[in-house]
Amino acid sequence: EVVQGVLLGLVVDDRLEITNCFPFPQHTEDDADFDEVQYQMEMMRSLRHVNIDHLHVGWYQSTYYGSFVTRALLDSQFSYQHAIEESVVLIYDPIKTAQGSLSLKAYRLTPKLMEVCKEKDFSPEALKKANIAYENMFEEVPIVIKNSYLINVMLWELEKKSAVADRHELLSLASSNHLGKSLQLLMDRVDEMSQDIVKYNTYLRNVSKQQQQKHQYQQRRQQENIQRQSRGEAPLPEEDINKLFKPPQPPPRMESLLIAGQINTYCQNIKEFNAQNLGKLFMAQALQDYNN
């Protein structure tokens, strides 16, 4: 299951130091009385009593195969970033990490997207005016991981106890299931993008059709007014043509941008996956040559 939690820490100069965290409890629909905000306040109050950093600096979320570019994440990060300017979201992928590469990335919403979210106008015109594309929706923040001396000692002890065979398993190329799953997710998002393109093309056809109907209506009224004028009659009263022809609602474009961003993430994952497999192949060949 996807897990989420709160990040705690403090701002030091131009750095955001994350020193602690706690998870959101897993609760079902039956827990209607559960107050998540009250739970967070009680946790931070308890941490403050034991002299642990308790300032709220963001949140974290697990993901699988990089599937995190969603509307829910965008709305949540906007709420955090709007309330706490320095806040970030940490994305952790346990499946990629299990393949031997720590997958931990920090993201923030770009200033352009923050302005659009504040206005709550996600129409195609507003997104085009703000020059919003999937490439400039999120900005990645570089991460530097520092462990305490005790943690380093523990990791060193664990490394000594780990079997050599276990470490060699990281060089295994038997990972077609992960690649197949990533490709399947990529194809699903491409299908969703195709459906959105069909909806947008339908909207453009409806707009063009309505413009033609407006033009024909105005021409008929103009001809009728000319005939009434020749008969000495008063022209027809002015009408609000926009009330007669209500413009069709454009399909939401934010979802299309998120799908495009997710497609880009899947493509990057597949590229990294292939590069890792190539590196494993070279390493395994080097080990074989060394043993021989």
Tab-separated table of C-alpha atoms in Angstrom:
chain	number	residue	atom	x	y	z
A	1	GLU	CA	0.000	0.000	0.000
A	2	VAL	CA	1.037	3.573	-0.586
A	3	VAL	CA	2.130	5.166	2.671
A	4	GLN	CA	2.338	8.829	3.566
A	5	GLY	CA	3.634	10.831	6.460
A	6	VAL	CA	4.869	14.153	7.811
A	7	LEU	CA	8.419	15.506	7.513
A	8	LEU	CA	9.872	17.441	10.417
A	9	GLY	CA	12.988	19.576	10.562
A	10	LEU	CA	14.151	23.168	10.232
A	11	VAL	CA	15.494	25.696	7.743
A	12	VAL	CA	19.221	26.447	8.069
A	13	ASP	CA	20.532	29.204	5.774
A	14	ASP	CA	19.607	28.072	2.261
A	15	ARG	CA	19.060	24.427	3.230
A	16	LEU	CA	16.036	22.514	4.410
A	17	GLU	CA	17.185	19.954	6.970
A	18	ILE	CA	14.800	17.021	7.485
A	19	THR	CA	15.613	15.355	10.794
A	20	ASN	CA	12.503	13.378	11.716
A	21	CYS	CA	9.177	12.104	10.437
A	22	PHE	CA	6.091	10.167	11.432
A	23	PRO	CA	3.541	8.297	9.289
A	24	PHE	CA	-0.124	8.954	8.764
A	25	PRO	CA	-2.075	6.079	10.360
A	26	GLN	CA	-3.741	3.632	8.012
A	27	HIS	CA	-7.479	3.901	8.630
A	28	THR	CA	-10.548	2.669	6.775
A	29	GLU	CA	-13.836	4.300	5.823
A	30	ASP	CA	-15.286	3.023	9.113
A	31	ASP	CA	-12.992	5.413	11.017
A	32	ALA	CA	-15.212	8.386	10.253
A	33	ASP	CA	-14.416	10.065	13.570
A	34	PHE	CA	-10.651	10.083	12.962
A	35	ASP	CA	-9.267	13.637	12.915
A	36	GLU	CA	-6.043	13.669	10.918
A	37	VAL	CA	-5.189	17.283	11.755
A	38	GLN	CA	-5.627	16.639	15.482
A	39	TYR	CA	-3.448	13.533	15.185
A	40	GLN	CA	-0.637	15.551	13.568
A	41	MET	CA	-0.851	18.264	16.233
A	42	GLU	CA	-0.655	15.704	19.049
A	43	MET	CA	2.342	13.979	17.448
A	44	MET	CA	4.256	17.248	17.026
A	45	ARG	CA	3.378	18.271	20.577
A	46	SER	CA	4.729	14.972	21.887
A	47	LEU	CA	7.952	15.360	19.909
A	48	ARG	CA	8.413	18.875	21.234
A	49	HIS	CA	8.105	17.587	24.813
A	50	VAL	CA	11.084	15.234	24.251
A	51	ASN	CA	13.133	17.993	22.582
A	52	ILE	CA	12.977	16.619	19.012
A	53	ASP	CA	12.623	18.839	15.941
A	54	HIS	CA	8.906	19.324	15.502
A	55	LEU	CA	8.570	21.996	12.808
A	56	HIS	CA	6.458	20.899	9.848
A	57	VAL	CA	8.549	21.080	6.636
A	58	GLY	CA	6.673	18.846	4.207
A	59	TRP	CA	5.460	15.309	3.689
A	60	TYR	CA	6.540	12.024	2.136
A	61	GLN	CA	4.867	9.376	0.010
A	62	SER	CA	5.834	5.984	-1.310
A	63	THR	CA	5.305	5.133	-4.940
A	64	TYR	CA	5.617	2.125	-7.205
A	65	TYR	CA	7.284	2.288	-10.612
A	66	GLY	CA	7.278	6.094	-10.365
A	67	SER	CA	3.487	6.443	-10.357
A	68	PHE	CA	3.242	9.647	-8.342
A	69	VAL	CA	2.403	12.447	-10.821
A	70	THR	CA	-1.278	12.720	-9.892
A	71	ARG	CA	-3.828	15.416	-9.140
A	72	ALA	CA	-3.953	14.307	-5.496
A	73	LEU	CA	-0.206	14.881	-5.093
A	74	LEU	CA	-0.447	18.265	-6.829
A	75	ASP	CA	-3.294	19.426	-4.556
A	76	SER	CA	-1.560	18.174	-1.413
A	77	GLN	CA	1.777	19.782	-2.273
A	78	PHE	CA	0.041	23.056	-3.119
A	79	SER	CA	-1.621	23.060	0.309
A	80	TYR	CA	1.704	22.398	2.027
A	81	GLN	CA	3.684	24.858	-0.076
A	82	HIS	CA	1.025	27.568	0.260
A	83	ALA	CA	1.092	27.260	4.051
A	84	ILE	CA	4.837	26.508	4.431
A	85	GLU	CA	6.887	28.073	1.650
A	86	GLU	CA	9.935	25.799	2.114
A	87	SER	CA	7.990	22.524	2.208
A	88	VAL	CA	8.863	19.626	-0.099
A	89	VAL	CA	7.454	16.205	-0.878
A	90	LEU	CA	9.805	13.216	-0.657
A	91	ILE	CA	9.024	10.383	-3.073
A	92	TYR	CA	10.374	6.944	-2.172
A	93	ASP	CA	10.152	3.974	-4.554
A	94	PRO	CA	10.778	0.675	-2.682
A	95	ILE	CA	10.773	-1.417	-5.865
A	96	LYS	CA	13.593	0.547	-7.499
A	97	THR	CA	15.461	0.595	-4.191
A	98	ALA	CA	15.206	-3.204	-3.949
A	99	GLN	CA	17.020	-3.370	-7.302
A	100	GLY	CA	20.101	-1.841	-5.685
A	101	SER	CA	19.580	1.880	-6.360
A	102	LEU	CA	18.183	4.134	-3.643
A	103	SER	CA	15.152	5.897	-5.135
A	104	LEU	CA	14.530	8.980	-3.018
A	105	LYS	CA	13.664	12.291	-4.653
A	106	ALA	CA	12.351	15.637	-3.414
A	107	TYR	CA	9.964	17.813	-5.426
A	108	ARG	CA	8.311	21.218	-5.209
A	109	LEU	CA	5.754	22.991	-7.362
A	110	THR	CA	7.257	25.625	-9.625
A	111	PRO	CA	6.339	29.303	-9.000
A	112	LYS	CA	4.345	29.383	-12.263
A	113	LEU	CA	2.208	26.426	-11.226
A	114	MET	CA	1.750	27.876	-7.732
A	115	GLU	CA	0.261	31.035	-9.248
A	116	VAL	CA	-2.114	29.005	-11.422
A	117	CYS	CA	-3.206	26.910	-8.421
A	118	LYS	CA	-3.847	30.066	-6.383
A	119	GLU	CA	-6.133	31.417	-9.110
A	120	LYS	CA	-7.815	27.984	-9.437
A	121	ASP	CA	-8.151	28.547	-13.165
A	122	PHE	CA	-7.041	25.434	-15.048
A	123	SER	CA	-8.615	26.333	-18.385
A	124	PRO	CA	-6.550	25.868	-21.540
A	125	GLU	CA	-6.287	29.651	-21.934
A	126	ALA	CA	-4.976	30.157	-18.380
A	127	LEU	CA	-2.412	27.366	-18.689
A	128	LYS	CA	-1.281	28.701	-22.059
A	129	LYS	CA	-0.995	32.240	-20.699
A	130	ALA	CA	1.114	31.001	-17.757
A	131	ASN	CA	3.238	28.932	-20.172
A	132	ILE	CA	2.638	25.776	-18.128
A	133	ALA	CA	3.844	22.479	-19.604
A	134	TYR	CA	4.573	19.151	-17.966
A	135	GLU	CA	8.294	19.974	-17.984
A	136	ASN	CA	7.872	22.985	-15.673
A	137	MET	CA	5.185	21.748	-13.275
A	138	PHE	CA	7.524	20.228	-10.684
A	139	GLU	CA	11.087	21.138	-9.797
A	140	GLU	CA	13.395	18.531	-8.285
A	141	VAL	CA	15.365	19.561	-5.212
A	142	PRO	CA	18.833	17.982	-4.790
A	143	ILE	CA	19.171	15.698	-1.759
A	144	VAL	CA	22.169	15.131	0.483
A	145	ILE	CA	21.771	12.228	2.932
A	146	LYS	CA	23.740	12.352	6.175
A	147	ASN	CA	23.625	9.604	8.800
A	148	SER	CA	24.616	9.825	12.423
A	149	TYR	CA	27.746	8.009	13.595
A	150	LEU	CA	25.659	5.299	15.293
A	151	ILE	CA	23.713	4.643	12.085
A	152	ASN	CA	26.959	4.403	10.111
A	153	VAL	CA	28.296	1.850	12.607
A	154	MET	CA	25.085	-0.171	12.370
A	155	LEU	CA	25.216	-0.151	8.546
A	156	TRP	CA	28.846	-1.275	8.671
A	157	GLU	CA	27.911	-4.170	10.989
A	158	LEU	CA	25.042	-5.186	8.711
A	159	GLU	CA	27.339	-5.130	5.700
A	160	LYS	CA	29.790	-7.440	7.445
A	161	LYS	CA	27.016	-9.901	8.313
A	162	SER	CA	25.476	-9.914	4.845
A	163	ALA	CA	26.310	-12.948	2.744
A	164	VAL	CA	28.367	-12.481	-0.403
A	165	ALA	CA	25.730	-14.359	-2.403
A	166	ASP	CA	23.091	-11.855	-1.309
A	167	ARG	CA	25.168	-8.959	-2.556
A	168	HIS	CA	25.735	-10.709	-5.873
A	169	GLU	CA	21.968	-10.980	-6.324
A	170	LEU	CA	21.971	-7.268	-7.106
A	171	LEU	CA	23.838	-8.122	-10.309
A	172	SER	CA	21.031	-10.405	-11.482
A	173	LEU	CA	19.437	-9.436	-14.793
A	174	ALA	CA	16.268	-11.431	-14.028
A	175	SER	CA	14.118	-8.342	-13.728
A	176	SER	CA	11.908	-8.567	-16.795
A	177	ASN	CA	8.805	-8.401	-14.582
A	178	HIS	CA	9.712	-4.873	-13.456
A	179	LEU	CA	10.409	-3.750	-17.011
A	180	GLY	CA	7.170	-5.327	-18.232
A	181	LYS	CA	5.171	-3.612	-15.500
A	182	SER	CA	6.743	-0.246	-16.314
A	183	LEU	CA	5.948	-0.691	-20.001
A	184	GLN	CA	2.359	-1.681	-19.197
A	185	LEU	CA	1.888	1.421	-17.044
A	186	LEU	CA	3.396	3.536	-19.812
A	187	MET	CA	0.974	2.102	-22.379
A	188	ASP	CA	-1.977	2.735	-20.049
A	189	ARG	CA	-1.025	6.399	-19.699
A	190	VAL	CA	-0.544	6.704	-23.459
A	191	ASP	CA	-4.076	5.333	-23.925
A	192	GLU	CA	-5.403	7.925	-21.468
A	193	MET	CA	-3.559	10.653	-23.348
A	194	SER	CA	-5.106	9.445	-26.622
A	195	GLN	CA	-8.575	9.638	-25.074
A	196	ASP	CA	-7.894	13.186	-23.868
A	197	ILE	CA	-6.737	14.165	-27.360
A	198	VAL	CA	-9.987	12.782	-28.802
A	199	LYS	CA	-12.001	14.806	-26.270
A	200	TYR	CA	-10.081	17.970	-27.090
A	201	ASN	CA	-10.521	17.483	-30.855
A	202	THR	CA	-14.251	16.956	-30.295
A	203	TYR	CA	-14.361	20.207	-28.313
A	204	LEU	CA	-12.609	22.076	-31.161
A	205	ARG	CA	-15.094	20.675	-33.695
A	206	ASN	CA	-18.024	21.745	-31.511
A	207	VAL	CA	-16.586	25.254	-31.181
A	208	SER	CA	-16.116	25.525	-34.941
A	209	LYS	CA	-19.642	24.240	-35.557
A	210	GLN	CA	-21.099	26.739	-33.111
A	211	GLN	CA	-19.204	29.606	-34.725
A	212	GLN	CA	-20.775	28.684	-38.059
A	213	GLN	CA	-24.232	28.585	-36.478
A	214	LYS	CA	-23.655	32.029	-34.938
A	215	HIS	CA	-22.567	33.428	-38.273
A	216	GLN	CA	-25.615	31.969	-40.069
A	217	TYR	CA	-27.939	33.315	-37.361
A	218	GLN	CA	-26.459	36.812	-37.621
A	219	GLN	CA	-26.789	36.755	-41.405
A	220	ARG	CA	-30.476	35.741	-41.189
A	221	ARG	CA	-31.218	38.544	-38.725
A	222	GLN	CA	-29.372	41.038	-40.885
A	223	GLN	CA	-31.380	40.046	-43.969
A	224	GLU	CA	-34.612	40.158	-41.990
A	225	ASN	CA	-33.804	43.660	-40.693
A	226	ILE	CA	-33.141	44.825	-44.252
A	227	GLN	CA	-36.563	43.508	-45.317
A	228	ARG	CA	-38.268	45.126	-42.289
A	229	GLN	CA	-36.556	48.421	-43.048
A	230	SER	CA	-37.808	48.310	-46.665
A	231	ARG	CA	-41.348	47.809	-45.352
A	232	GLY	CA	-40.928	50.699	-42.940
A	233	GLU	CA	-40.935	48.482	-39.864
A	234	ALA	CA	-38.680	48.773	-36.827
A	235	PRO	CA	-35.646	46.460	-36.772
A	236	LEU	CA	-35.597	43.421	-34.540
A	237	PRO	CA	-34.460	44.072	-30.952
A	238	GLU	CA	-30.860	43.377	-30.050
A	239	GLU	CA	-30.232	39.958	-28.485
A	240	ASP	CA	-27.353	38.583	-26.503
A	241	ILE	CA	-26.042	35.977	-28.879
A	242	ASN	CA	-23.970	34.346	-26.142
A	243	LYS	CA	-27.179	33.450	-24.297
A	244	LEU	CA	-28.606	31.839	-27.412
A	245	PHE	CA	-25.409	29.925	-28.159
A	246	LYS	CA	-23.756	28.840	-24.949
A	247	PRO	CA	-20.109	28.014	-25.657
A	248	PRO	CA	-19.159	24.366	-25.038
A	249	GLN	CA	-17.084	23.714	-21.964
A	250	PRO	CA	-13.447	22.939	-22.759
A	251	PRO	CA	-12.096	19.660	-21.351
A	252	PRO	CA	-9.798	20.062	-18.317
A	253	ARG	CA	-6.200	20.415	-19.448
A	254	MET	CA	-4.505	19.935	-16.085
A	255	GLU	CA	-5.208	16.204	-16.172
A	256	SER	CA	-3.609	15.996	-19.621
A	257	LEU	CA	-0.497	17.760	-18.317
A	258	LEU	CA	-0.296	15.362	-15.382
A	259	ILE	CA	-0.627	12.369	-17.704
A	260	ALA	CA	2.138	13.796	-19.911
A	261	GLY	CA	4.319	14.284	-16.838
A	262	GLN	CA	3.664	10.705	-15.734
A	263	ILE	CA	4.531	9.410	-19.207
A	264	ASN	CA	7.802	11.337	-19.041
A	265	THR	CA	8.529	9.804	-15.611
A	266	TYR	CA	7.893	6.273	-16.907
A	267	CYS	CA	10.200	6.896	-19.876
A	268	GLN	CA	12.963	8.120	-17.558
A	269	ASN	CA	12.483	5.056	-15.337
A	270	ILE	CA	12.771	2.684	-18.294
A	271	LYS	CA	15.885	4.534	-19.490
A	272	GLU	CA	17.468	4.302	-16.010
A	273	PHE	CA	16.419	0.649	-15.777
A	274	ASN	CA	18.153	-0.217	-19.042
A	275	ALA	CA	21.271	1.709	-17.985
A	276	GLN	CA	21.370	-0.180	-14.669
A	277	ASN	CA	21.027	-3.519	-16.439
A	278	LEU	CA	23.869	-2.577	-18.768
A	279	GLY	CA	26.011	-1.667	-15.755
A	280	LYS	CA	25.140	-4.968	-14.069
A	281	LEU	CA	26.117	-6.826	-17.227
A	282	PHE	CA	29.541	-5.179	-17.307
A	283	MET	CA	30.038	-5.754	-13.573
A	284	ALA	CA	29.052	-9.423	-13.803
A	285	GLN	CA	31.438	-9.894	-16.730
A	286	ALA	CA	34.230	-8.203	-14.752
A	287	LEU	CA	33.596	-10.492	-11.759
A	288	GLN	CA	33.620	-13.545	-14.006
A	289	ASP	CA	36.913	-12.488	-15.571
A	290	TYR	CA	38.369	-11.841	-12.113
A	291	ASN	CA	37.300	-15.272	-10.815
A	292	ASN	CA	38.767	-16.951	-13.875
